[in-house]
Backbone as ProteinMPNN parsed JSONL, in Angstrom:
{"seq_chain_A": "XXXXXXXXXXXXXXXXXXXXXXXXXXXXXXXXXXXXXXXXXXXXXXXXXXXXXXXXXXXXXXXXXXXXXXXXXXXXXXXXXXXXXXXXXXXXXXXXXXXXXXXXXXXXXXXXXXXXXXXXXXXXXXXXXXXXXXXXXXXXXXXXXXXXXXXXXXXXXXXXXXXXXXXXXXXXXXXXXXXXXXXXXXXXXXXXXXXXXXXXXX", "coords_chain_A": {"N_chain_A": [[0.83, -1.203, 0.0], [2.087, 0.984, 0.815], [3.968, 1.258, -1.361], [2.344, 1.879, -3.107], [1.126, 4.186, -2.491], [3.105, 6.243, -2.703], [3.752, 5.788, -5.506], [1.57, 7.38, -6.21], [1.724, 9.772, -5.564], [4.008, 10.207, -6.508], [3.659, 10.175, -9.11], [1.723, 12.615, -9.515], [3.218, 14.814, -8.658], [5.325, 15.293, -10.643], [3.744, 15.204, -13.002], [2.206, 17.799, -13.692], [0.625, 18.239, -12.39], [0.478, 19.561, -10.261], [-0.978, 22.393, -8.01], [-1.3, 25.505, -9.133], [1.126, 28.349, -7.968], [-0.363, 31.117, -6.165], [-0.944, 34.226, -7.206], [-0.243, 37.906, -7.529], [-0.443, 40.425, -9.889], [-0.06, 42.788, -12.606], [-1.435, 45.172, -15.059], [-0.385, 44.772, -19.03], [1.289, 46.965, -19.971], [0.151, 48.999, -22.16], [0.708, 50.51, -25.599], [-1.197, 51.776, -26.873], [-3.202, 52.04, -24.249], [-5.223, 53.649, -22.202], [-3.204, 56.115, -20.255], [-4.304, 56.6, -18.074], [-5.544, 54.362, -17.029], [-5.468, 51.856, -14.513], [-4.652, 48.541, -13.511], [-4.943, 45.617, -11.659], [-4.987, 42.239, -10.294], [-5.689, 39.15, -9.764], [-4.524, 35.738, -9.657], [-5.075, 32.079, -9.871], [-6.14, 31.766, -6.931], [-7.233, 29.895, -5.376], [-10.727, 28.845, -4.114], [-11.871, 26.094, -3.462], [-11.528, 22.573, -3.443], [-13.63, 20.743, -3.184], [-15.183, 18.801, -5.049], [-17.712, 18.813, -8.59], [-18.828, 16.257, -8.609], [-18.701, 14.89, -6.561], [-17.239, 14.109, -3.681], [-13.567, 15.143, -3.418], [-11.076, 16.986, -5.241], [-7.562, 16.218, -5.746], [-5.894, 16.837, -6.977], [-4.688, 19.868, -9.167], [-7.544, 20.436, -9.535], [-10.518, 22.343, -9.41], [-12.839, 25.055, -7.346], [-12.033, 28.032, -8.468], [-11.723, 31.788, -7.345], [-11.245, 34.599, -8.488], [-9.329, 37.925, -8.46], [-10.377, 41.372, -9.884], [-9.12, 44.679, -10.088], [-9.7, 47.768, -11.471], [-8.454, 50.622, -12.325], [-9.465, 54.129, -12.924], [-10.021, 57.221, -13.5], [-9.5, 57.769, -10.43], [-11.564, 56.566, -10.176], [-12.788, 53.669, -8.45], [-13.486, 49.906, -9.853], [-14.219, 46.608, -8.96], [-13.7, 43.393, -10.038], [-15.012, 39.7, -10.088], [-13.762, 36.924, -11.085], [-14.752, 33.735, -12.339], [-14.098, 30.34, -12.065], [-14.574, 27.049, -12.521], [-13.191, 23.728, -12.52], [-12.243, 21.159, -13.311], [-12.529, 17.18, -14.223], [-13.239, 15.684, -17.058], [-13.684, 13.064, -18.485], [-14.09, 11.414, -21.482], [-15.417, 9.345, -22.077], [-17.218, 9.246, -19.732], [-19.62, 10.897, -19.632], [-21.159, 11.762, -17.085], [-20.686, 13.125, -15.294], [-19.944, 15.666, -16.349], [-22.462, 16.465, -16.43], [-23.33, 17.237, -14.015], [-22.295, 19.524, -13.586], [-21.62, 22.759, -13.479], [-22.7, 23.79, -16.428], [-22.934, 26.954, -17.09], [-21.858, 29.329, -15.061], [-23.72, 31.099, -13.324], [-24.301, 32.772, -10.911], [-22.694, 33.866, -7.805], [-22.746, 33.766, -4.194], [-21.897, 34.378, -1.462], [-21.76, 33.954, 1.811], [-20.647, 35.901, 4.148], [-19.385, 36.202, 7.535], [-22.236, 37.192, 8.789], [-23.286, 38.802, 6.825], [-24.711, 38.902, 3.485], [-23.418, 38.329, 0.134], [-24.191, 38.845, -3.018], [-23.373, 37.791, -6.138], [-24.25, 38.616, -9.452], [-23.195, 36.836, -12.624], [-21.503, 36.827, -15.335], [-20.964, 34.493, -18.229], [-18.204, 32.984, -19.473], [-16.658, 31.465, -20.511], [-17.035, 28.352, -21.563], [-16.109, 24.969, -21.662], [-14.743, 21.542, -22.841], [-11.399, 20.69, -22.784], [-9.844, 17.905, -24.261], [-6.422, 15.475, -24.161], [-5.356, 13.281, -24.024], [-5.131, 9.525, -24.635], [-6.789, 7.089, -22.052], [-6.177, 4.092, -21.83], [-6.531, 2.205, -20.043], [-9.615, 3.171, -19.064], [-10.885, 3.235, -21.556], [-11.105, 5.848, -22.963], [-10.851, 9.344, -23.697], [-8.795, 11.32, -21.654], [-9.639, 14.093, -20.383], [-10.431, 18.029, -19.669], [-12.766, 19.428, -17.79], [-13.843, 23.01, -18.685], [-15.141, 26.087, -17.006], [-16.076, 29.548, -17.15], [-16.484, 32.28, -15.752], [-17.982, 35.723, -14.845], [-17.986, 38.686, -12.872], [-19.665, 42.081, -11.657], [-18.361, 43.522, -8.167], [-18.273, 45.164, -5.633], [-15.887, 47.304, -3.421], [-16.205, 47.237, -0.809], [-17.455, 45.101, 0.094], [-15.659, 42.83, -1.168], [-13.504, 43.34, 1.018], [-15.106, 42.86, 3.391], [-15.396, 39.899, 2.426], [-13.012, 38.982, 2.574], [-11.994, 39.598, 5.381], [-13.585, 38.484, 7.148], [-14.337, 36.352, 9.75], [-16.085, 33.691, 9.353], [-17.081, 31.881, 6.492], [-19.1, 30.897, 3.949], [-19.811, 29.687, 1.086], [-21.937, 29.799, -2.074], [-22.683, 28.255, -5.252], [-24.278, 29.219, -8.547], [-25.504, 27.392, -11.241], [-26.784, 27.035, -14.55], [-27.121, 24.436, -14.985], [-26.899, 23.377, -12.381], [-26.221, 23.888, -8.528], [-23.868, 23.832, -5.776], [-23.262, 24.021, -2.418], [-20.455, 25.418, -0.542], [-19.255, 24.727, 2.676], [-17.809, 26.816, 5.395], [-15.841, 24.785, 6.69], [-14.808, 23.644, 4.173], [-13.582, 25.428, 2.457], [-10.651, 26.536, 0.97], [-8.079, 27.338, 2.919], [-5.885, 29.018, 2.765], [-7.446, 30.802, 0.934], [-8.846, 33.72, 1.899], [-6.637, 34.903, 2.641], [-4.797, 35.325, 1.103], [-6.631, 37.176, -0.328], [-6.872, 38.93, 1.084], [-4.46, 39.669, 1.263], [-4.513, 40.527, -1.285], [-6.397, 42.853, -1.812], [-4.324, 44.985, -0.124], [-2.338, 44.68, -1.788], [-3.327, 46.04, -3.773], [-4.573, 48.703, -2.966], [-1.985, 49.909, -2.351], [-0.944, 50.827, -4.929], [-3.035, 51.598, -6.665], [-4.044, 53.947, -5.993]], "CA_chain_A": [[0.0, 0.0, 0.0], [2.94, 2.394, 0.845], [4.164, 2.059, -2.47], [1.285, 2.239, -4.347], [0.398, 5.638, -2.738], [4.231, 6.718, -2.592], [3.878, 6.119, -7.085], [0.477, 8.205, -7.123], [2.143, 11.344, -5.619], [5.573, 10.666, -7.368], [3.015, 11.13, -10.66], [1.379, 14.201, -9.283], [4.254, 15.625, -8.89], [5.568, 15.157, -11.991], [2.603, 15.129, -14.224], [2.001, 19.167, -13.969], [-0.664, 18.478, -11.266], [0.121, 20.345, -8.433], [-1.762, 23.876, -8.539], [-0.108, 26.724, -9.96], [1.378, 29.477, -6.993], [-1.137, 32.037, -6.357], [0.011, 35.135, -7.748], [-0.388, 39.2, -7.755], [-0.11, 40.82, -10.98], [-0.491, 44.034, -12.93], [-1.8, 45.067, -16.427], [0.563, 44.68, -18.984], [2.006, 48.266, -20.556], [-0.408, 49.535, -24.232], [1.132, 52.093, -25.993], [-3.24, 52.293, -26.853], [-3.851, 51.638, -23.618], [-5.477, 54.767, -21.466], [-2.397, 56.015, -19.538], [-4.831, 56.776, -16.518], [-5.973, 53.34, -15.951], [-4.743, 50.848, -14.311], [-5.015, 46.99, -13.494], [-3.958, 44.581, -10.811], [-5.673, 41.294, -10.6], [-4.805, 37.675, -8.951], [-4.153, 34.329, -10.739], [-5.035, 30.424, -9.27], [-6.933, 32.098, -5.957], [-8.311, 28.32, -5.05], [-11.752, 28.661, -3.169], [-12.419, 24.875, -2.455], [-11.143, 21.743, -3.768], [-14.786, 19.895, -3.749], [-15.893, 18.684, -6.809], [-19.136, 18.41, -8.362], [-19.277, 14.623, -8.805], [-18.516, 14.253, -4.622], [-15.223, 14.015, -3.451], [-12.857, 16.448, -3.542], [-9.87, 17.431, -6.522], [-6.566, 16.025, -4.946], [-4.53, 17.562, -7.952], [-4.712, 21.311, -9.564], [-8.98, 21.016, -9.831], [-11.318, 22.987, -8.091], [-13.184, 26.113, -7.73], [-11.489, 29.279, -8.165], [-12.205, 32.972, -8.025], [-9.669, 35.47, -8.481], [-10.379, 39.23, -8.555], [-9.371, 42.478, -10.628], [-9.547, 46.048, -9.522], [-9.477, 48.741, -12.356], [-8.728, 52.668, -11.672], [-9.402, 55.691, -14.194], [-10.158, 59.19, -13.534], [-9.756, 57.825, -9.559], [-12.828, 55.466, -9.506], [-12.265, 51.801, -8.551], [-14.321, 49.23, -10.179], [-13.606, 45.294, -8.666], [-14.917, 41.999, -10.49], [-14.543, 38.584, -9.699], [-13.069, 36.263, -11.988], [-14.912, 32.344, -10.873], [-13.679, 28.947, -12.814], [-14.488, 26.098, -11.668], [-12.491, 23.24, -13.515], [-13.213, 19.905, -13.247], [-12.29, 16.269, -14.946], [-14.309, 15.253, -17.846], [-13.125, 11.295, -19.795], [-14.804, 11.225, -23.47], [-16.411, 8.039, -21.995], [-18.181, 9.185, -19.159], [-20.444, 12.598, -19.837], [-22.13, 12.037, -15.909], [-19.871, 14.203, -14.619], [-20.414, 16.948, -16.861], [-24.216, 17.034, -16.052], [-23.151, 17.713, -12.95], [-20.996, 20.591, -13.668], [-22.776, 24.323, -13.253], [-23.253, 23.945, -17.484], [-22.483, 28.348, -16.994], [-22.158, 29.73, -13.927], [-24.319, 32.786, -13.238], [-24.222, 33.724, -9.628], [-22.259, 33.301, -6.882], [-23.464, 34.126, -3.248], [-21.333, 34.626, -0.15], [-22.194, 34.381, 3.256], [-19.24, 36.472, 4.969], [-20.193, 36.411, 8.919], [-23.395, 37.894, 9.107], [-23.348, 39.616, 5.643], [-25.173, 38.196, 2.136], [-23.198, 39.404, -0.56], [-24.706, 38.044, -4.126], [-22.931, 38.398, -7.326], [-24.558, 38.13, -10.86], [-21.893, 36.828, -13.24], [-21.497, 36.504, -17.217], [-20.05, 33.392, -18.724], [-17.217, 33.915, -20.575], [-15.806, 30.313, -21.185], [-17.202, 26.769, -20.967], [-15.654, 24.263, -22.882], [-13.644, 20.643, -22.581], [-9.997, 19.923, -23.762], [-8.946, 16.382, -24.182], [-4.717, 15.699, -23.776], [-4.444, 12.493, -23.999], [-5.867, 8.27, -24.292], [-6.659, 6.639, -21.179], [-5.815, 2.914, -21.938], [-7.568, 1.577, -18.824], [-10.949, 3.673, -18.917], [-10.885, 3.34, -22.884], [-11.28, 7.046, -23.281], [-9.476, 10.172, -23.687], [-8.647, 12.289, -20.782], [-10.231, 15.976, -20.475], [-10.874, 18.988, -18.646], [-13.604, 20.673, -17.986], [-13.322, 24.476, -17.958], [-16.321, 26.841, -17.101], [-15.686, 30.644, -16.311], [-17.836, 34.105, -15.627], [-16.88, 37.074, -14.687], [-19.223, 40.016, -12.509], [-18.596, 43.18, -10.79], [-18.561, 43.271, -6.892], [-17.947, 46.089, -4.555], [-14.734, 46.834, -2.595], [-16.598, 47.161, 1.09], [-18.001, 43.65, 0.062], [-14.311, 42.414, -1.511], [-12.658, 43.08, 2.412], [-15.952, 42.074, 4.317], [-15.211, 38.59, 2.409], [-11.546, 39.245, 2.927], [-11.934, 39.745, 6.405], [-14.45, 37.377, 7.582], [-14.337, 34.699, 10.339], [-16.461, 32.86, 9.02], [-17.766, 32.13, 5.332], [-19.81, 29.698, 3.659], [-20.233, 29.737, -0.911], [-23.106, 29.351, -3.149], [-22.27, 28.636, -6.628], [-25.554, 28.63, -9.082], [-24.848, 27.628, -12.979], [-27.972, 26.602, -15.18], [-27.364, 23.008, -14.556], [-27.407, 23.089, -10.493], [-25.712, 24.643, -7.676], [-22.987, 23.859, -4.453], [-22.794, 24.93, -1.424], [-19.31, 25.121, -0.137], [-19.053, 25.482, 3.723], [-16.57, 27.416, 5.967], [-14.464, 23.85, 6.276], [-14.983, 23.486, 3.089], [-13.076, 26.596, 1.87], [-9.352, 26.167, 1.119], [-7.463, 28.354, 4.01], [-5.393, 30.519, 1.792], [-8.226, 31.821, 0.024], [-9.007, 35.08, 2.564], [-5.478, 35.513, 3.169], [-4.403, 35.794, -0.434], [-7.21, 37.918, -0.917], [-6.425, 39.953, 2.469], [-3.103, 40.105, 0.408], [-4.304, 41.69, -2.882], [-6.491, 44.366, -1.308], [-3.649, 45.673, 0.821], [-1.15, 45.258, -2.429], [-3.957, 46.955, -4.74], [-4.367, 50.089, -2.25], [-1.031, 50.658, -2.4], [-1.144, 50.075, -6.489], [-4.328, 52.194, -7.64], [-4.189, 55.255, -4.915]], "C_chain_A": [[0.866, 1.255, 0.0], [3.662, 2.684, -0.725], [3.398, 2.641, -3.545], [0.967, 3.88, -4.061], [1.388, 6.569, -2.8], [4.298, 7.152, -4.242], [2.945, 7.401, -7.455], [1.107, 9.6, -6.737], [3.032, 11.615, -6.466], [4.662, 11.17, -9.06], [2.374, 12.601, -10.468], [2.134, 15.105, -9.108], [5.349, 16.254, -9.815], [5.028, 15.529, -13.44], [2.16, 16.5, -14.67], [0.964, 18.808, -13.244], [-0.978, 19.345, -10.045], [-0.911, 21.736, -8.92], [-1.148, 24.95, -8.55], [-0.104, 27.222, -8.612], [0.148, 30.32, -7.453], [-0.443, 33.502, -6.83], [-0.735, 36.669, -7.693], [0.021, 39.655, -9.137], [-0.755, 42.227, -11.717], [-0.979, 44.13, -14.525], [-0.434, 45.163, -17.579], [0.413, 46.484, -19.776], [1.165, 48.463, -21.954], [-0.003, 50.375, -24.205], [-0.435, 52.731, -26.692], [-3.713, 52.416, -25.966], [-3.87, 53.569, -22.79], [-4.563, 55.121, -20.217], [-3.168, 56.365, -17.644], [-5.723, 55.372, -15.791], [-5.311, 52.347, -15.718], [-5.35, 49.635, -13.614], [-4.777, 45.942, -12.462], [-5.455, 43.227, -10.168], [-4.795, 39.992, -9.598], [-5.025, 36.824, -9.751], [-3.926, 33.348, -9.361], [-5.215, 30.989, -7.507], [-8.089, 30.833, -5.828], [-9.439, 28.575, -3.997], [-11.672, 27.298, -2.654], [-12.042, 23.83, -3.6], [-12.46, 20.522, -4.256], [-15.478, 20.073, -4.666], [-17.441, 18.483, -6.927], [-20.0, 17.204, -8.376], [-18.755, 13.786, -7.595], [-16.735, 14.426, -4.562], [-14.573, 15.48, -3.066], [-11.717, 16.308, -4.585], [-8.4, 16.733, -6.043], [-5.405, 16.711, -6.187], [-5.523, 19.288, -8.224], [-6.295, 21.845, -9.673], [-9.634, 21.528, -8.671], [-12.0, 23.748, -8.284], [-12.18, 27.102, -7.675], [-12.024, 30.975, -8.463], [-11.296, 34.198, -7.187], [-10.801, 36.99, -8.402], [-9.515, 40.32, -9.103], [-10.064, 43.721, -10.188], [-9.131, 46.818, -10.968], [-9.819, 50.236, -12.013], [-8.832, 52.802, -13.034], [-10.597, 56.782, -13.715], [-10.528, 58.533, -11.693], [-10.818, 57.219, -9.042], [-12.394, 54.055, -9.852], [-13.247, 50.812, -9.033], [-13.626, 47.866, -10.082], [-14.847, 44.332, -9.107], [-13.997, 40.867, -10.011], [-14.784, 37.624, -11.384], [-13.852, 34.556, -11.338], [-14.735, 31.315, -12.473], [-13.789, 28.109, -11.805], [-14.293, 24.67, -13.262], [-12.559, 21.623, -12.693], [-12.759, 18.874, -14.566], [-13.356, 15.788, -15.849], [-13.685, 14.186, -19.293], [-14.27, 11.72, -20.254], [-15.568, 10.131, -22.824], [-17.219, 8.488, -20.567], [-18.91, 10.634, -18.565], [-21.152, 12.658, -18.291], [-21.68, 13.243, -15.125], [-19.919, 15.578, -15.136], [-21.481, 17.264, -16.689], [-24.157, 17.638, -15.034], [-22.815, 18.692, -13.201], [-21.963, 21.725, -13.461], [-23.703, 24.286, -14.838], [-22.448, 25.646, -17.675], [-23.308, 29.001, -15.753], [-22.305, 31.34, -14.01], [-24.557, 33.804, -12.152], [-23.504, 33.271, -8.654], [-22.824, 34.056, -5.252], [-22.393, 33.712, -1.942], [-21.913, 34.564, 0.781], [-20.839, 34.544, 4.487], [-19.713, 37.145, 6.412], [-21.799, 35.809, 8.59], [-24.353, 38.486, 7.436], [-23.629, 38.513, 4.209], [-24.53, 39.353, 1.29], [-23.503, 38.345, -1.826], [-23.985, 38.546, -5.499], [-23.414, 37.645, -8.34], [-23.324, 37.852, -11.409], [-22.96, 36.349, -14.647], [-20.731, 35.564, -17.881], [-18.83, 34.151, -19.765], [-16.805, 33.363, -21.694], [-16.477, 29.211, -20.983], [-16.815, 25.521, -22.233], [-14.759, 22.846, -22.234], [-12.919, 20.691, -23.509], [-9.569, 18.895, -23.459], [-7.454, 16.474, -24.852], [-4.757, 14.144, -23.778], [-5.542, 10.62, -23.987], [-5.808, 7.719, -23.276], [-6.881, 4.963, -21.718], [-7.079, 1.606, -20.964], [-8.909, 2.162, -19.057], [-11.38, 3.329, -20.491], [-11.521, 4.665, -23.256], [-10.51, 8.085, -23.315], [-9.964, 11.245, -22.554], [-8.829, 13.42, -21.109], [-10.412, 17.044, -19.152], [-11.678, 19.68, -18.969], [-13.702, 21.923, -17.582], [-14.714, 25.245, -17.703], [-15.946, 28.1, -16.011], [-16.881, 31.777, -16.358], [-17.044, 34.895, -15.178], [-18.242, 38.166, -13.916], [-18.29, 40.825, -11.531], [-19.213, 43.209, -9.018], [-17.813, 44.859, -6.182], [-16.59, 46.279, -3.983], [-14.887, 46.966, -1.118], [-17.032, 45.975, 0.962], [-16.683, 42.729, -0.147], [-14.008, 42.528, 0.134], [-13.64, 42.382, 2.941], [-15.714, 40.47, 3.771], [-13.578, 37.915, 2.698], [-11.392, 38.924, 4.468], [-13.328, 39.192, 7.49], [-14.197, 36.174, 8.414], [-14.321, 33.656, 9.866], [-17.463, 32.682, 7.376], [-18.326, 30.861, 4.465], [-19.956, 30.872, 2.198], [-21.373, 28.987, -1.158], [-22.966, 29.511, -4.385], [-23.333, 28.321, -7.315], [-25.251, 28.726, -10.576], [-26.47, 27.169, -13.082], [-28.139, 25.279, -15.138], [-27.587, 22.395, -12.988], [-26.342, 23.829, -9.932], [-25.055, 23.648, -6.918], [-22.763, 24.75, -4.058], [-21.083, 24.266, -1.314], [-19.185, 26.029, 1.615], [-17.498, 26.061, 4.157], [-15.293, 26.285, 6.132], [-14.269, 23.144, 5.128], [-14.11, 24.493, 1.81], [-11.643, 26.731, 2.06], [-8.784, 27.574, 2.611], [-6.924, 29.037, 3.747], [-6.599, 31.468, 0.761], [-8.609, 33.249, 0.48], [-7.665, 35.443, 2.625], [-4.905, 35.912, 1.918], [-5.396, 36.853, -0.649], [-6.989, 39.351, -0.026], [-5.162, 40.866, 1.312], [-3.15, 41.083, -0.745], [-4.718, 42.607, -2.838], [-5.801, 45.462, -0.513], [-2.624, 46.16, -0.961], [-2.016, 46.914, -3.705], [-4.382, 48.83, -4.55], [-2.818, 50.928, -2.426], [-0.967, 50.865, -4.401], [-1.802, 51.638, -7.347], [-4.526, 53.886, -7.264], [-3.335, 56.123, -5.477]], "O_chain_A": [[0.585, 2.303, -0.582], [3.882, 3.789, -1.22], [3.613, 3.455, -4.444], [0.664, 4.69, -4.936], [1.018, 7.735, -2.937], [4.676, 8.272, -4.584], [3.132, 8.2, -8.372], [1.015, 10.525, -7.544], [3.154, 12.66, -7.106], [4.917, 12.094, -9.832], [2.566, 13.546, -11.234], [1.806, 16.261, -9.378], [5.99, 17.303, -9.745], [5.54, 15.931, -14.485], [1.752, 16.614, -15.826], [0.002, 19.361, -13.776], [-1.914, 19.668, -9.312], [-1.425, 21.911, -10.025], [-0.311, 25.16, -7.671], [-1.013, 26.836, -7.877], [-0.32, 30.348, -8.591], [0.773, 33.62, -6.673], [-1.956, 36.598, -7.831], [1.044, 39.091, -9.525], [-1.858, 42.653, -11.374], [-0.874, 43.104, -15.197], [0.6, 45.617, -17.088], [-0.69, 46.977, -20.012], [1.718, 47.95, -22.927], [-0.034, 51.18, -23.275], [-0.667, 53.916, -26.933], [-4.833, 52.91, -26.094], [-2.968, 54.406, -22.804], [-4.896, 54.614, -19.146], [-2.663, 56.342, -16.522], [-6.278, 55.254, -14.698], [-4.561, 51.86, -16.563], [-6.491, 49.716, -13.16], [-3.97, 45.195, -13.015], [-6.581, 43.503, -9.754], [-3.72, 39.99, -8.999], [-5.785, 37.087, -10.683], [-3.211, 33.488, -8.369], [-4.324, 30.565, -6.771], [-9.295, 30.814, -6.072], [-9.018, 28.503, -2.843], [-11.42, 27.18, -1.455], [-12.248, 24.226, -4.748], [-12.42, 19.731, -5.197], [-16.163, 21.006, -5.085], [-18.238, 18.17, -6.043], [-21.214, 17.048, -8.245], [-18.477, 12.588, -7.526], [-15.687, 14.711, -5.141], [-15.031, 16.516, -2.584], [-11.446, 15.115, -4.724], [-8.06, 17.906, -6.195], [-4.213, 16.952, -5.997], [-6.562, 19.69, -7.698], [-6.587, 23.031, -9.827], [-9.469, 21.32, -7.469], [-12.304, 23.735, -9.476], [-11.391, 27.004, -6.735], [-12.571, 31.348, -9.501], [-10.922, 34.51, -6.056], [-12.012, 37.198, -8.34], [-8.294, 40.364, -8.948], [-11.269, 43.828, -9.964], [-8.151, 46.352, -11.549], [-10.836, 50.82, -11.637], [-8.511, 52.076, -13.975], [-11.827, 56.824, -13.721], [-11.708, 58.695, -11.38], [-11.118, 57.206, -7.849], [-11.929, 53.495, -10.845], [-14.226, 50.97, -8.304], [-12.648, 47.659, -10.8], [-16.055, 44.298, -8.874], [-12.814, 40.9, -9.674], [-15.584, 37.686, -12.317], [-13.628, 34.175, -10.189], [-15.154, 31.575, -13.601], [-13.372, 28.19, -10.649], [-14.842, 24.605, -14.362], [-12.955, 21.325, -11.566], [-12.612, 19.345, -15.694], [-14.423, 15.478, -15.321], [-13.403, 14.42, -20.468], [-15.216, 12.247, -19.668], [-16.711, 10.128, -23.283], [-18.131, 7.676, -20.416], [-18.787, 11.213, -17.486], [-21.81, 13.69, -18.155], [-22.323, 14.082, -14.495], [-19.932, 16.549, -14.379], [-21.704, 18.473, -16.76], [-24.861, 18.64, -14.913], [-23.718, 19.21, -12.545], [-23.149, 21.455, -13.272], [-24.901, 24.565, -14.866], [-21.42, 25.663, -18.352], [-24.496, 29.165, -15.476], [-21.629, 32.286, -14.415], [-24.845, 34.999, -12.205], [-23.617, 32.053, -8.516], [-23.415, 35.119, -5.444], [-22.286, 32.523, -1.643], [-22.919, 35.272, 0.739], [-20.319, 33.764, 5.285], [-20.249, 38.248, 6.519], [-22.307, 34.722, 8.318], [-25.546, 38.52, 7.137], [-22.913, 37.545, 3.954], [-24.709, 40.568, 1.37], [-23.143, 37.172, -1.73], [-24.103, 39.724, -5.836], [-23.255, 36.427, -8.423], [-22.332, 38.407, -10.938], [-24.085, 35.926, -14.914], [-19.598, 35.973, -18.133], [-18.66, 35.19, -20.405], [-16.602, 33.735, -22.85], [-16.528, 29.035, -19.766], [-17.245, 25.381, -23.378], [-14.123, 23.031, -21.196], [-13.221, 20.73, -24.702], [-8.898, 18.767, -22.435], [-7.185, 17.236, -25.781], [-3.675, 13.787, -23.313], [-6.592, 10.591, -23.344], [-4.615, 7.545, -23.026], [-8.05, 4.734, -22.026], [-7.908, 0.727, -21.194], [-9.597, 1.195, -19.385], [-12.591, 3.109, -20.521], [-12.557, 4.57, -23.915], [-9.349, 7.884, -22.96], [-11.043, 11.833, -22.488], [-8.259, 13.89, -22.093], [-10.497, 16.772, -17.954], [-11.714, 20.423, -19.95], [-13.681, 22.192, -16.381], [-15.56, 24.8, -18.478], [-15.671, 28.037, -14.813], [-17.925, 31.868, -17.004], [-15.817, 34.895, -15.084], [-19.323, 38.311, -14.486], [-17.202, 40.683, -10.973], [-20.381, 42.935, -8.743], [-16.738, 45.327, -6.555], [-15.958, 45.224, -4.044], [-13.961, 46.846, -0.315], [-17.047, 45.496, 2.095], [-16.559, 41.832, 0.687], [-14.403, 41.485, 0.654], [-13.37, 41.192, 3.104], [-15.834, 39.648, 4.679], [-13.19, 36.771, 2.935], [-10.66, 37.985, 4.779], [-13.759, 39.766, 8.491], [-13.883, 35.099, 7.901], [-13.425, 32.821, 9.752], [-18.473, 33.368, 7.223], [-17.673, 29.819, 4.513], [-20.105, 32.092, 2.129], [-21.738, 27.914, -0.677], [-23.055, 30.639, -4.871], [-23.743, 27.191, -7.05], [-24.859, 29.751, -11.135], [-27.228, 26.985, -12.13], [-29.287, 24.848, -15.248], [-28.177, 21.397, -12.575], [-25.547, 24.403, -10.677], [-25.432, 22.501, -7.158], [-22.347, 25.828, -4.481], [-20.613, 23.211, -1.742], [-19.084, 27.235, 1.844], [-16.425, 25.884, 3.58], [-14.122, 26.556, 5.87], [-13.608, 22.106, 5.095], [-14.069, 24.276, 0.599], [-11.255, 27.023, 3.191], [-9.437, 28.567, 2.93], [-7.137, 30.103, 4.325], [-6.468, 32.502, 0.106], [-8.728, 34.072, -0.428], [-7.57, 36.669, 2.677], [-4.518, 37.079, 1.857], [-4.878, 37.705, -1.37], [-6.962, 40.51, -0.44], [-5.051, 41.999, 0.843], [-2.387, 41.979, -1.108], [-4.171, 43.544, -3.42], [-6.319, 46.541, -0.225], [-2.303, 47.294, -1.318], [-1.625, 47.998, -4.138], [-4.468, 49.755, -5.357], [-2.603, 52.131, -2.576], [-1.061, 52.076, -4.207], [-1.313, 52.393, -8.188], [-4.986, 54.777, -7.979], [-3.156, 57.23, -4.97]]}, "name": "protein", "num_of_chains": 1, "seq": "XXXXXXXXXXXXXXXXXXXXXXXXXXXXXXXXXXXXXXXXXXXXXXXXXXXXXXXXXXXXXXXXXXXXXXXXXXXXXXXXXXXXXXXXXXXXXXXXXXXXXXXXXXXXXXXXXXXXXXXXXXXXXXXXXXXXXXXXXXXXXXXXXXXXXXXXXXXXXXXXXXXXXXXXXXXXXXXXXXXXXXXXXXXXXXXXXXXXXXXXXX"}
């Protein structure tokens, strides 16, 4: 047993599975671009690891939702970025029924506080990488993204929250995701980008 589960990490580790570093980042430089606005955004901001076909992701899948702040002429406007990504074999479509289909709202409960965000699909689509031998199908991922705008007294209140429980609602069905349910870097990274984005946008 020890080696068998000693091989499955040595492949996850290997295979490009782990999950990317979370990251801070800025817009890049247009010589078109409006020299009074500016950009700063996060990349691979993991909400929760549970999938929609039970379980949970043990490699790079999951939900995620990142977030971008944009200045010009001194007004801030912050959206959230939400993917939720997900395994989908050519041979067995159950798992995709499951999936959101396009996710259109997401819903916070930070403390005390309901904060609800409409969102706009952007992306939903599978890419298959490769034949699975054993399953007789070809390995895929399923991607499905949106995009809506959110507040920045609502951005810290979820930032700075005890306690927080997710509601994700696509056209095919919804998950909840409770407070131990919610990866543990996800407030603190986000703690992180509203402190770097103040200094950033101001």
């Amino acid at each position: 047993m020890k080696k068998i589960i000693f091989i499955a990490l040595f492949s996850l580790l290997f295979s490009g599975c782990i999950p990317a570093q979370f990251e801070i980042a800025t817009s890049e430089v247009d010589k078109f671009a409006d020299k009074s606005q500016k950009s700063i955004y996060t990349k691979n901001n993991r909400l929760s690891t549970k999938s929609t076909c039970d379980g949970s992701h043990l490699n790079e899948m999951g939900l995620y939702v990142d977030t971008r702040i944009t200045t010009k002429d001194s007004k801030s406007t912050a959206f959230l970025d939400v993917m939720y990504h997900t395994w989908a074999p050519s041979g067995m479509s159950v798992c995709m029924f499951r999936s959101f289909g396009a996710i259109i709202e997401i819903i916070f409960i930070a403390d005390d506080k309901r904060i609800a965000v409409n969102l706009k699909t952007t992306k939903s689509y599978v890419k298959y990488y490769g034949w699975n031998s054993i399953s007789k199908s070809f390995d895929g991922d399923l991607i499905e993204m949106s995009y809506g705008k959110i507040s920045l007294s609502d951005l810290e209140s979820i930032a700075n929250s005890n306690t927080l429980a997710v509601k994700v609602i696509g056209i095919n069905g919804s998950q909840t995701y409770e407070d131990n349910e919610i990866e543990k870097t996800f407030r603190s990274n986000l703690r992180t980008f509203l402190l770097r984005a103040k200094e950033q946008i101001n």
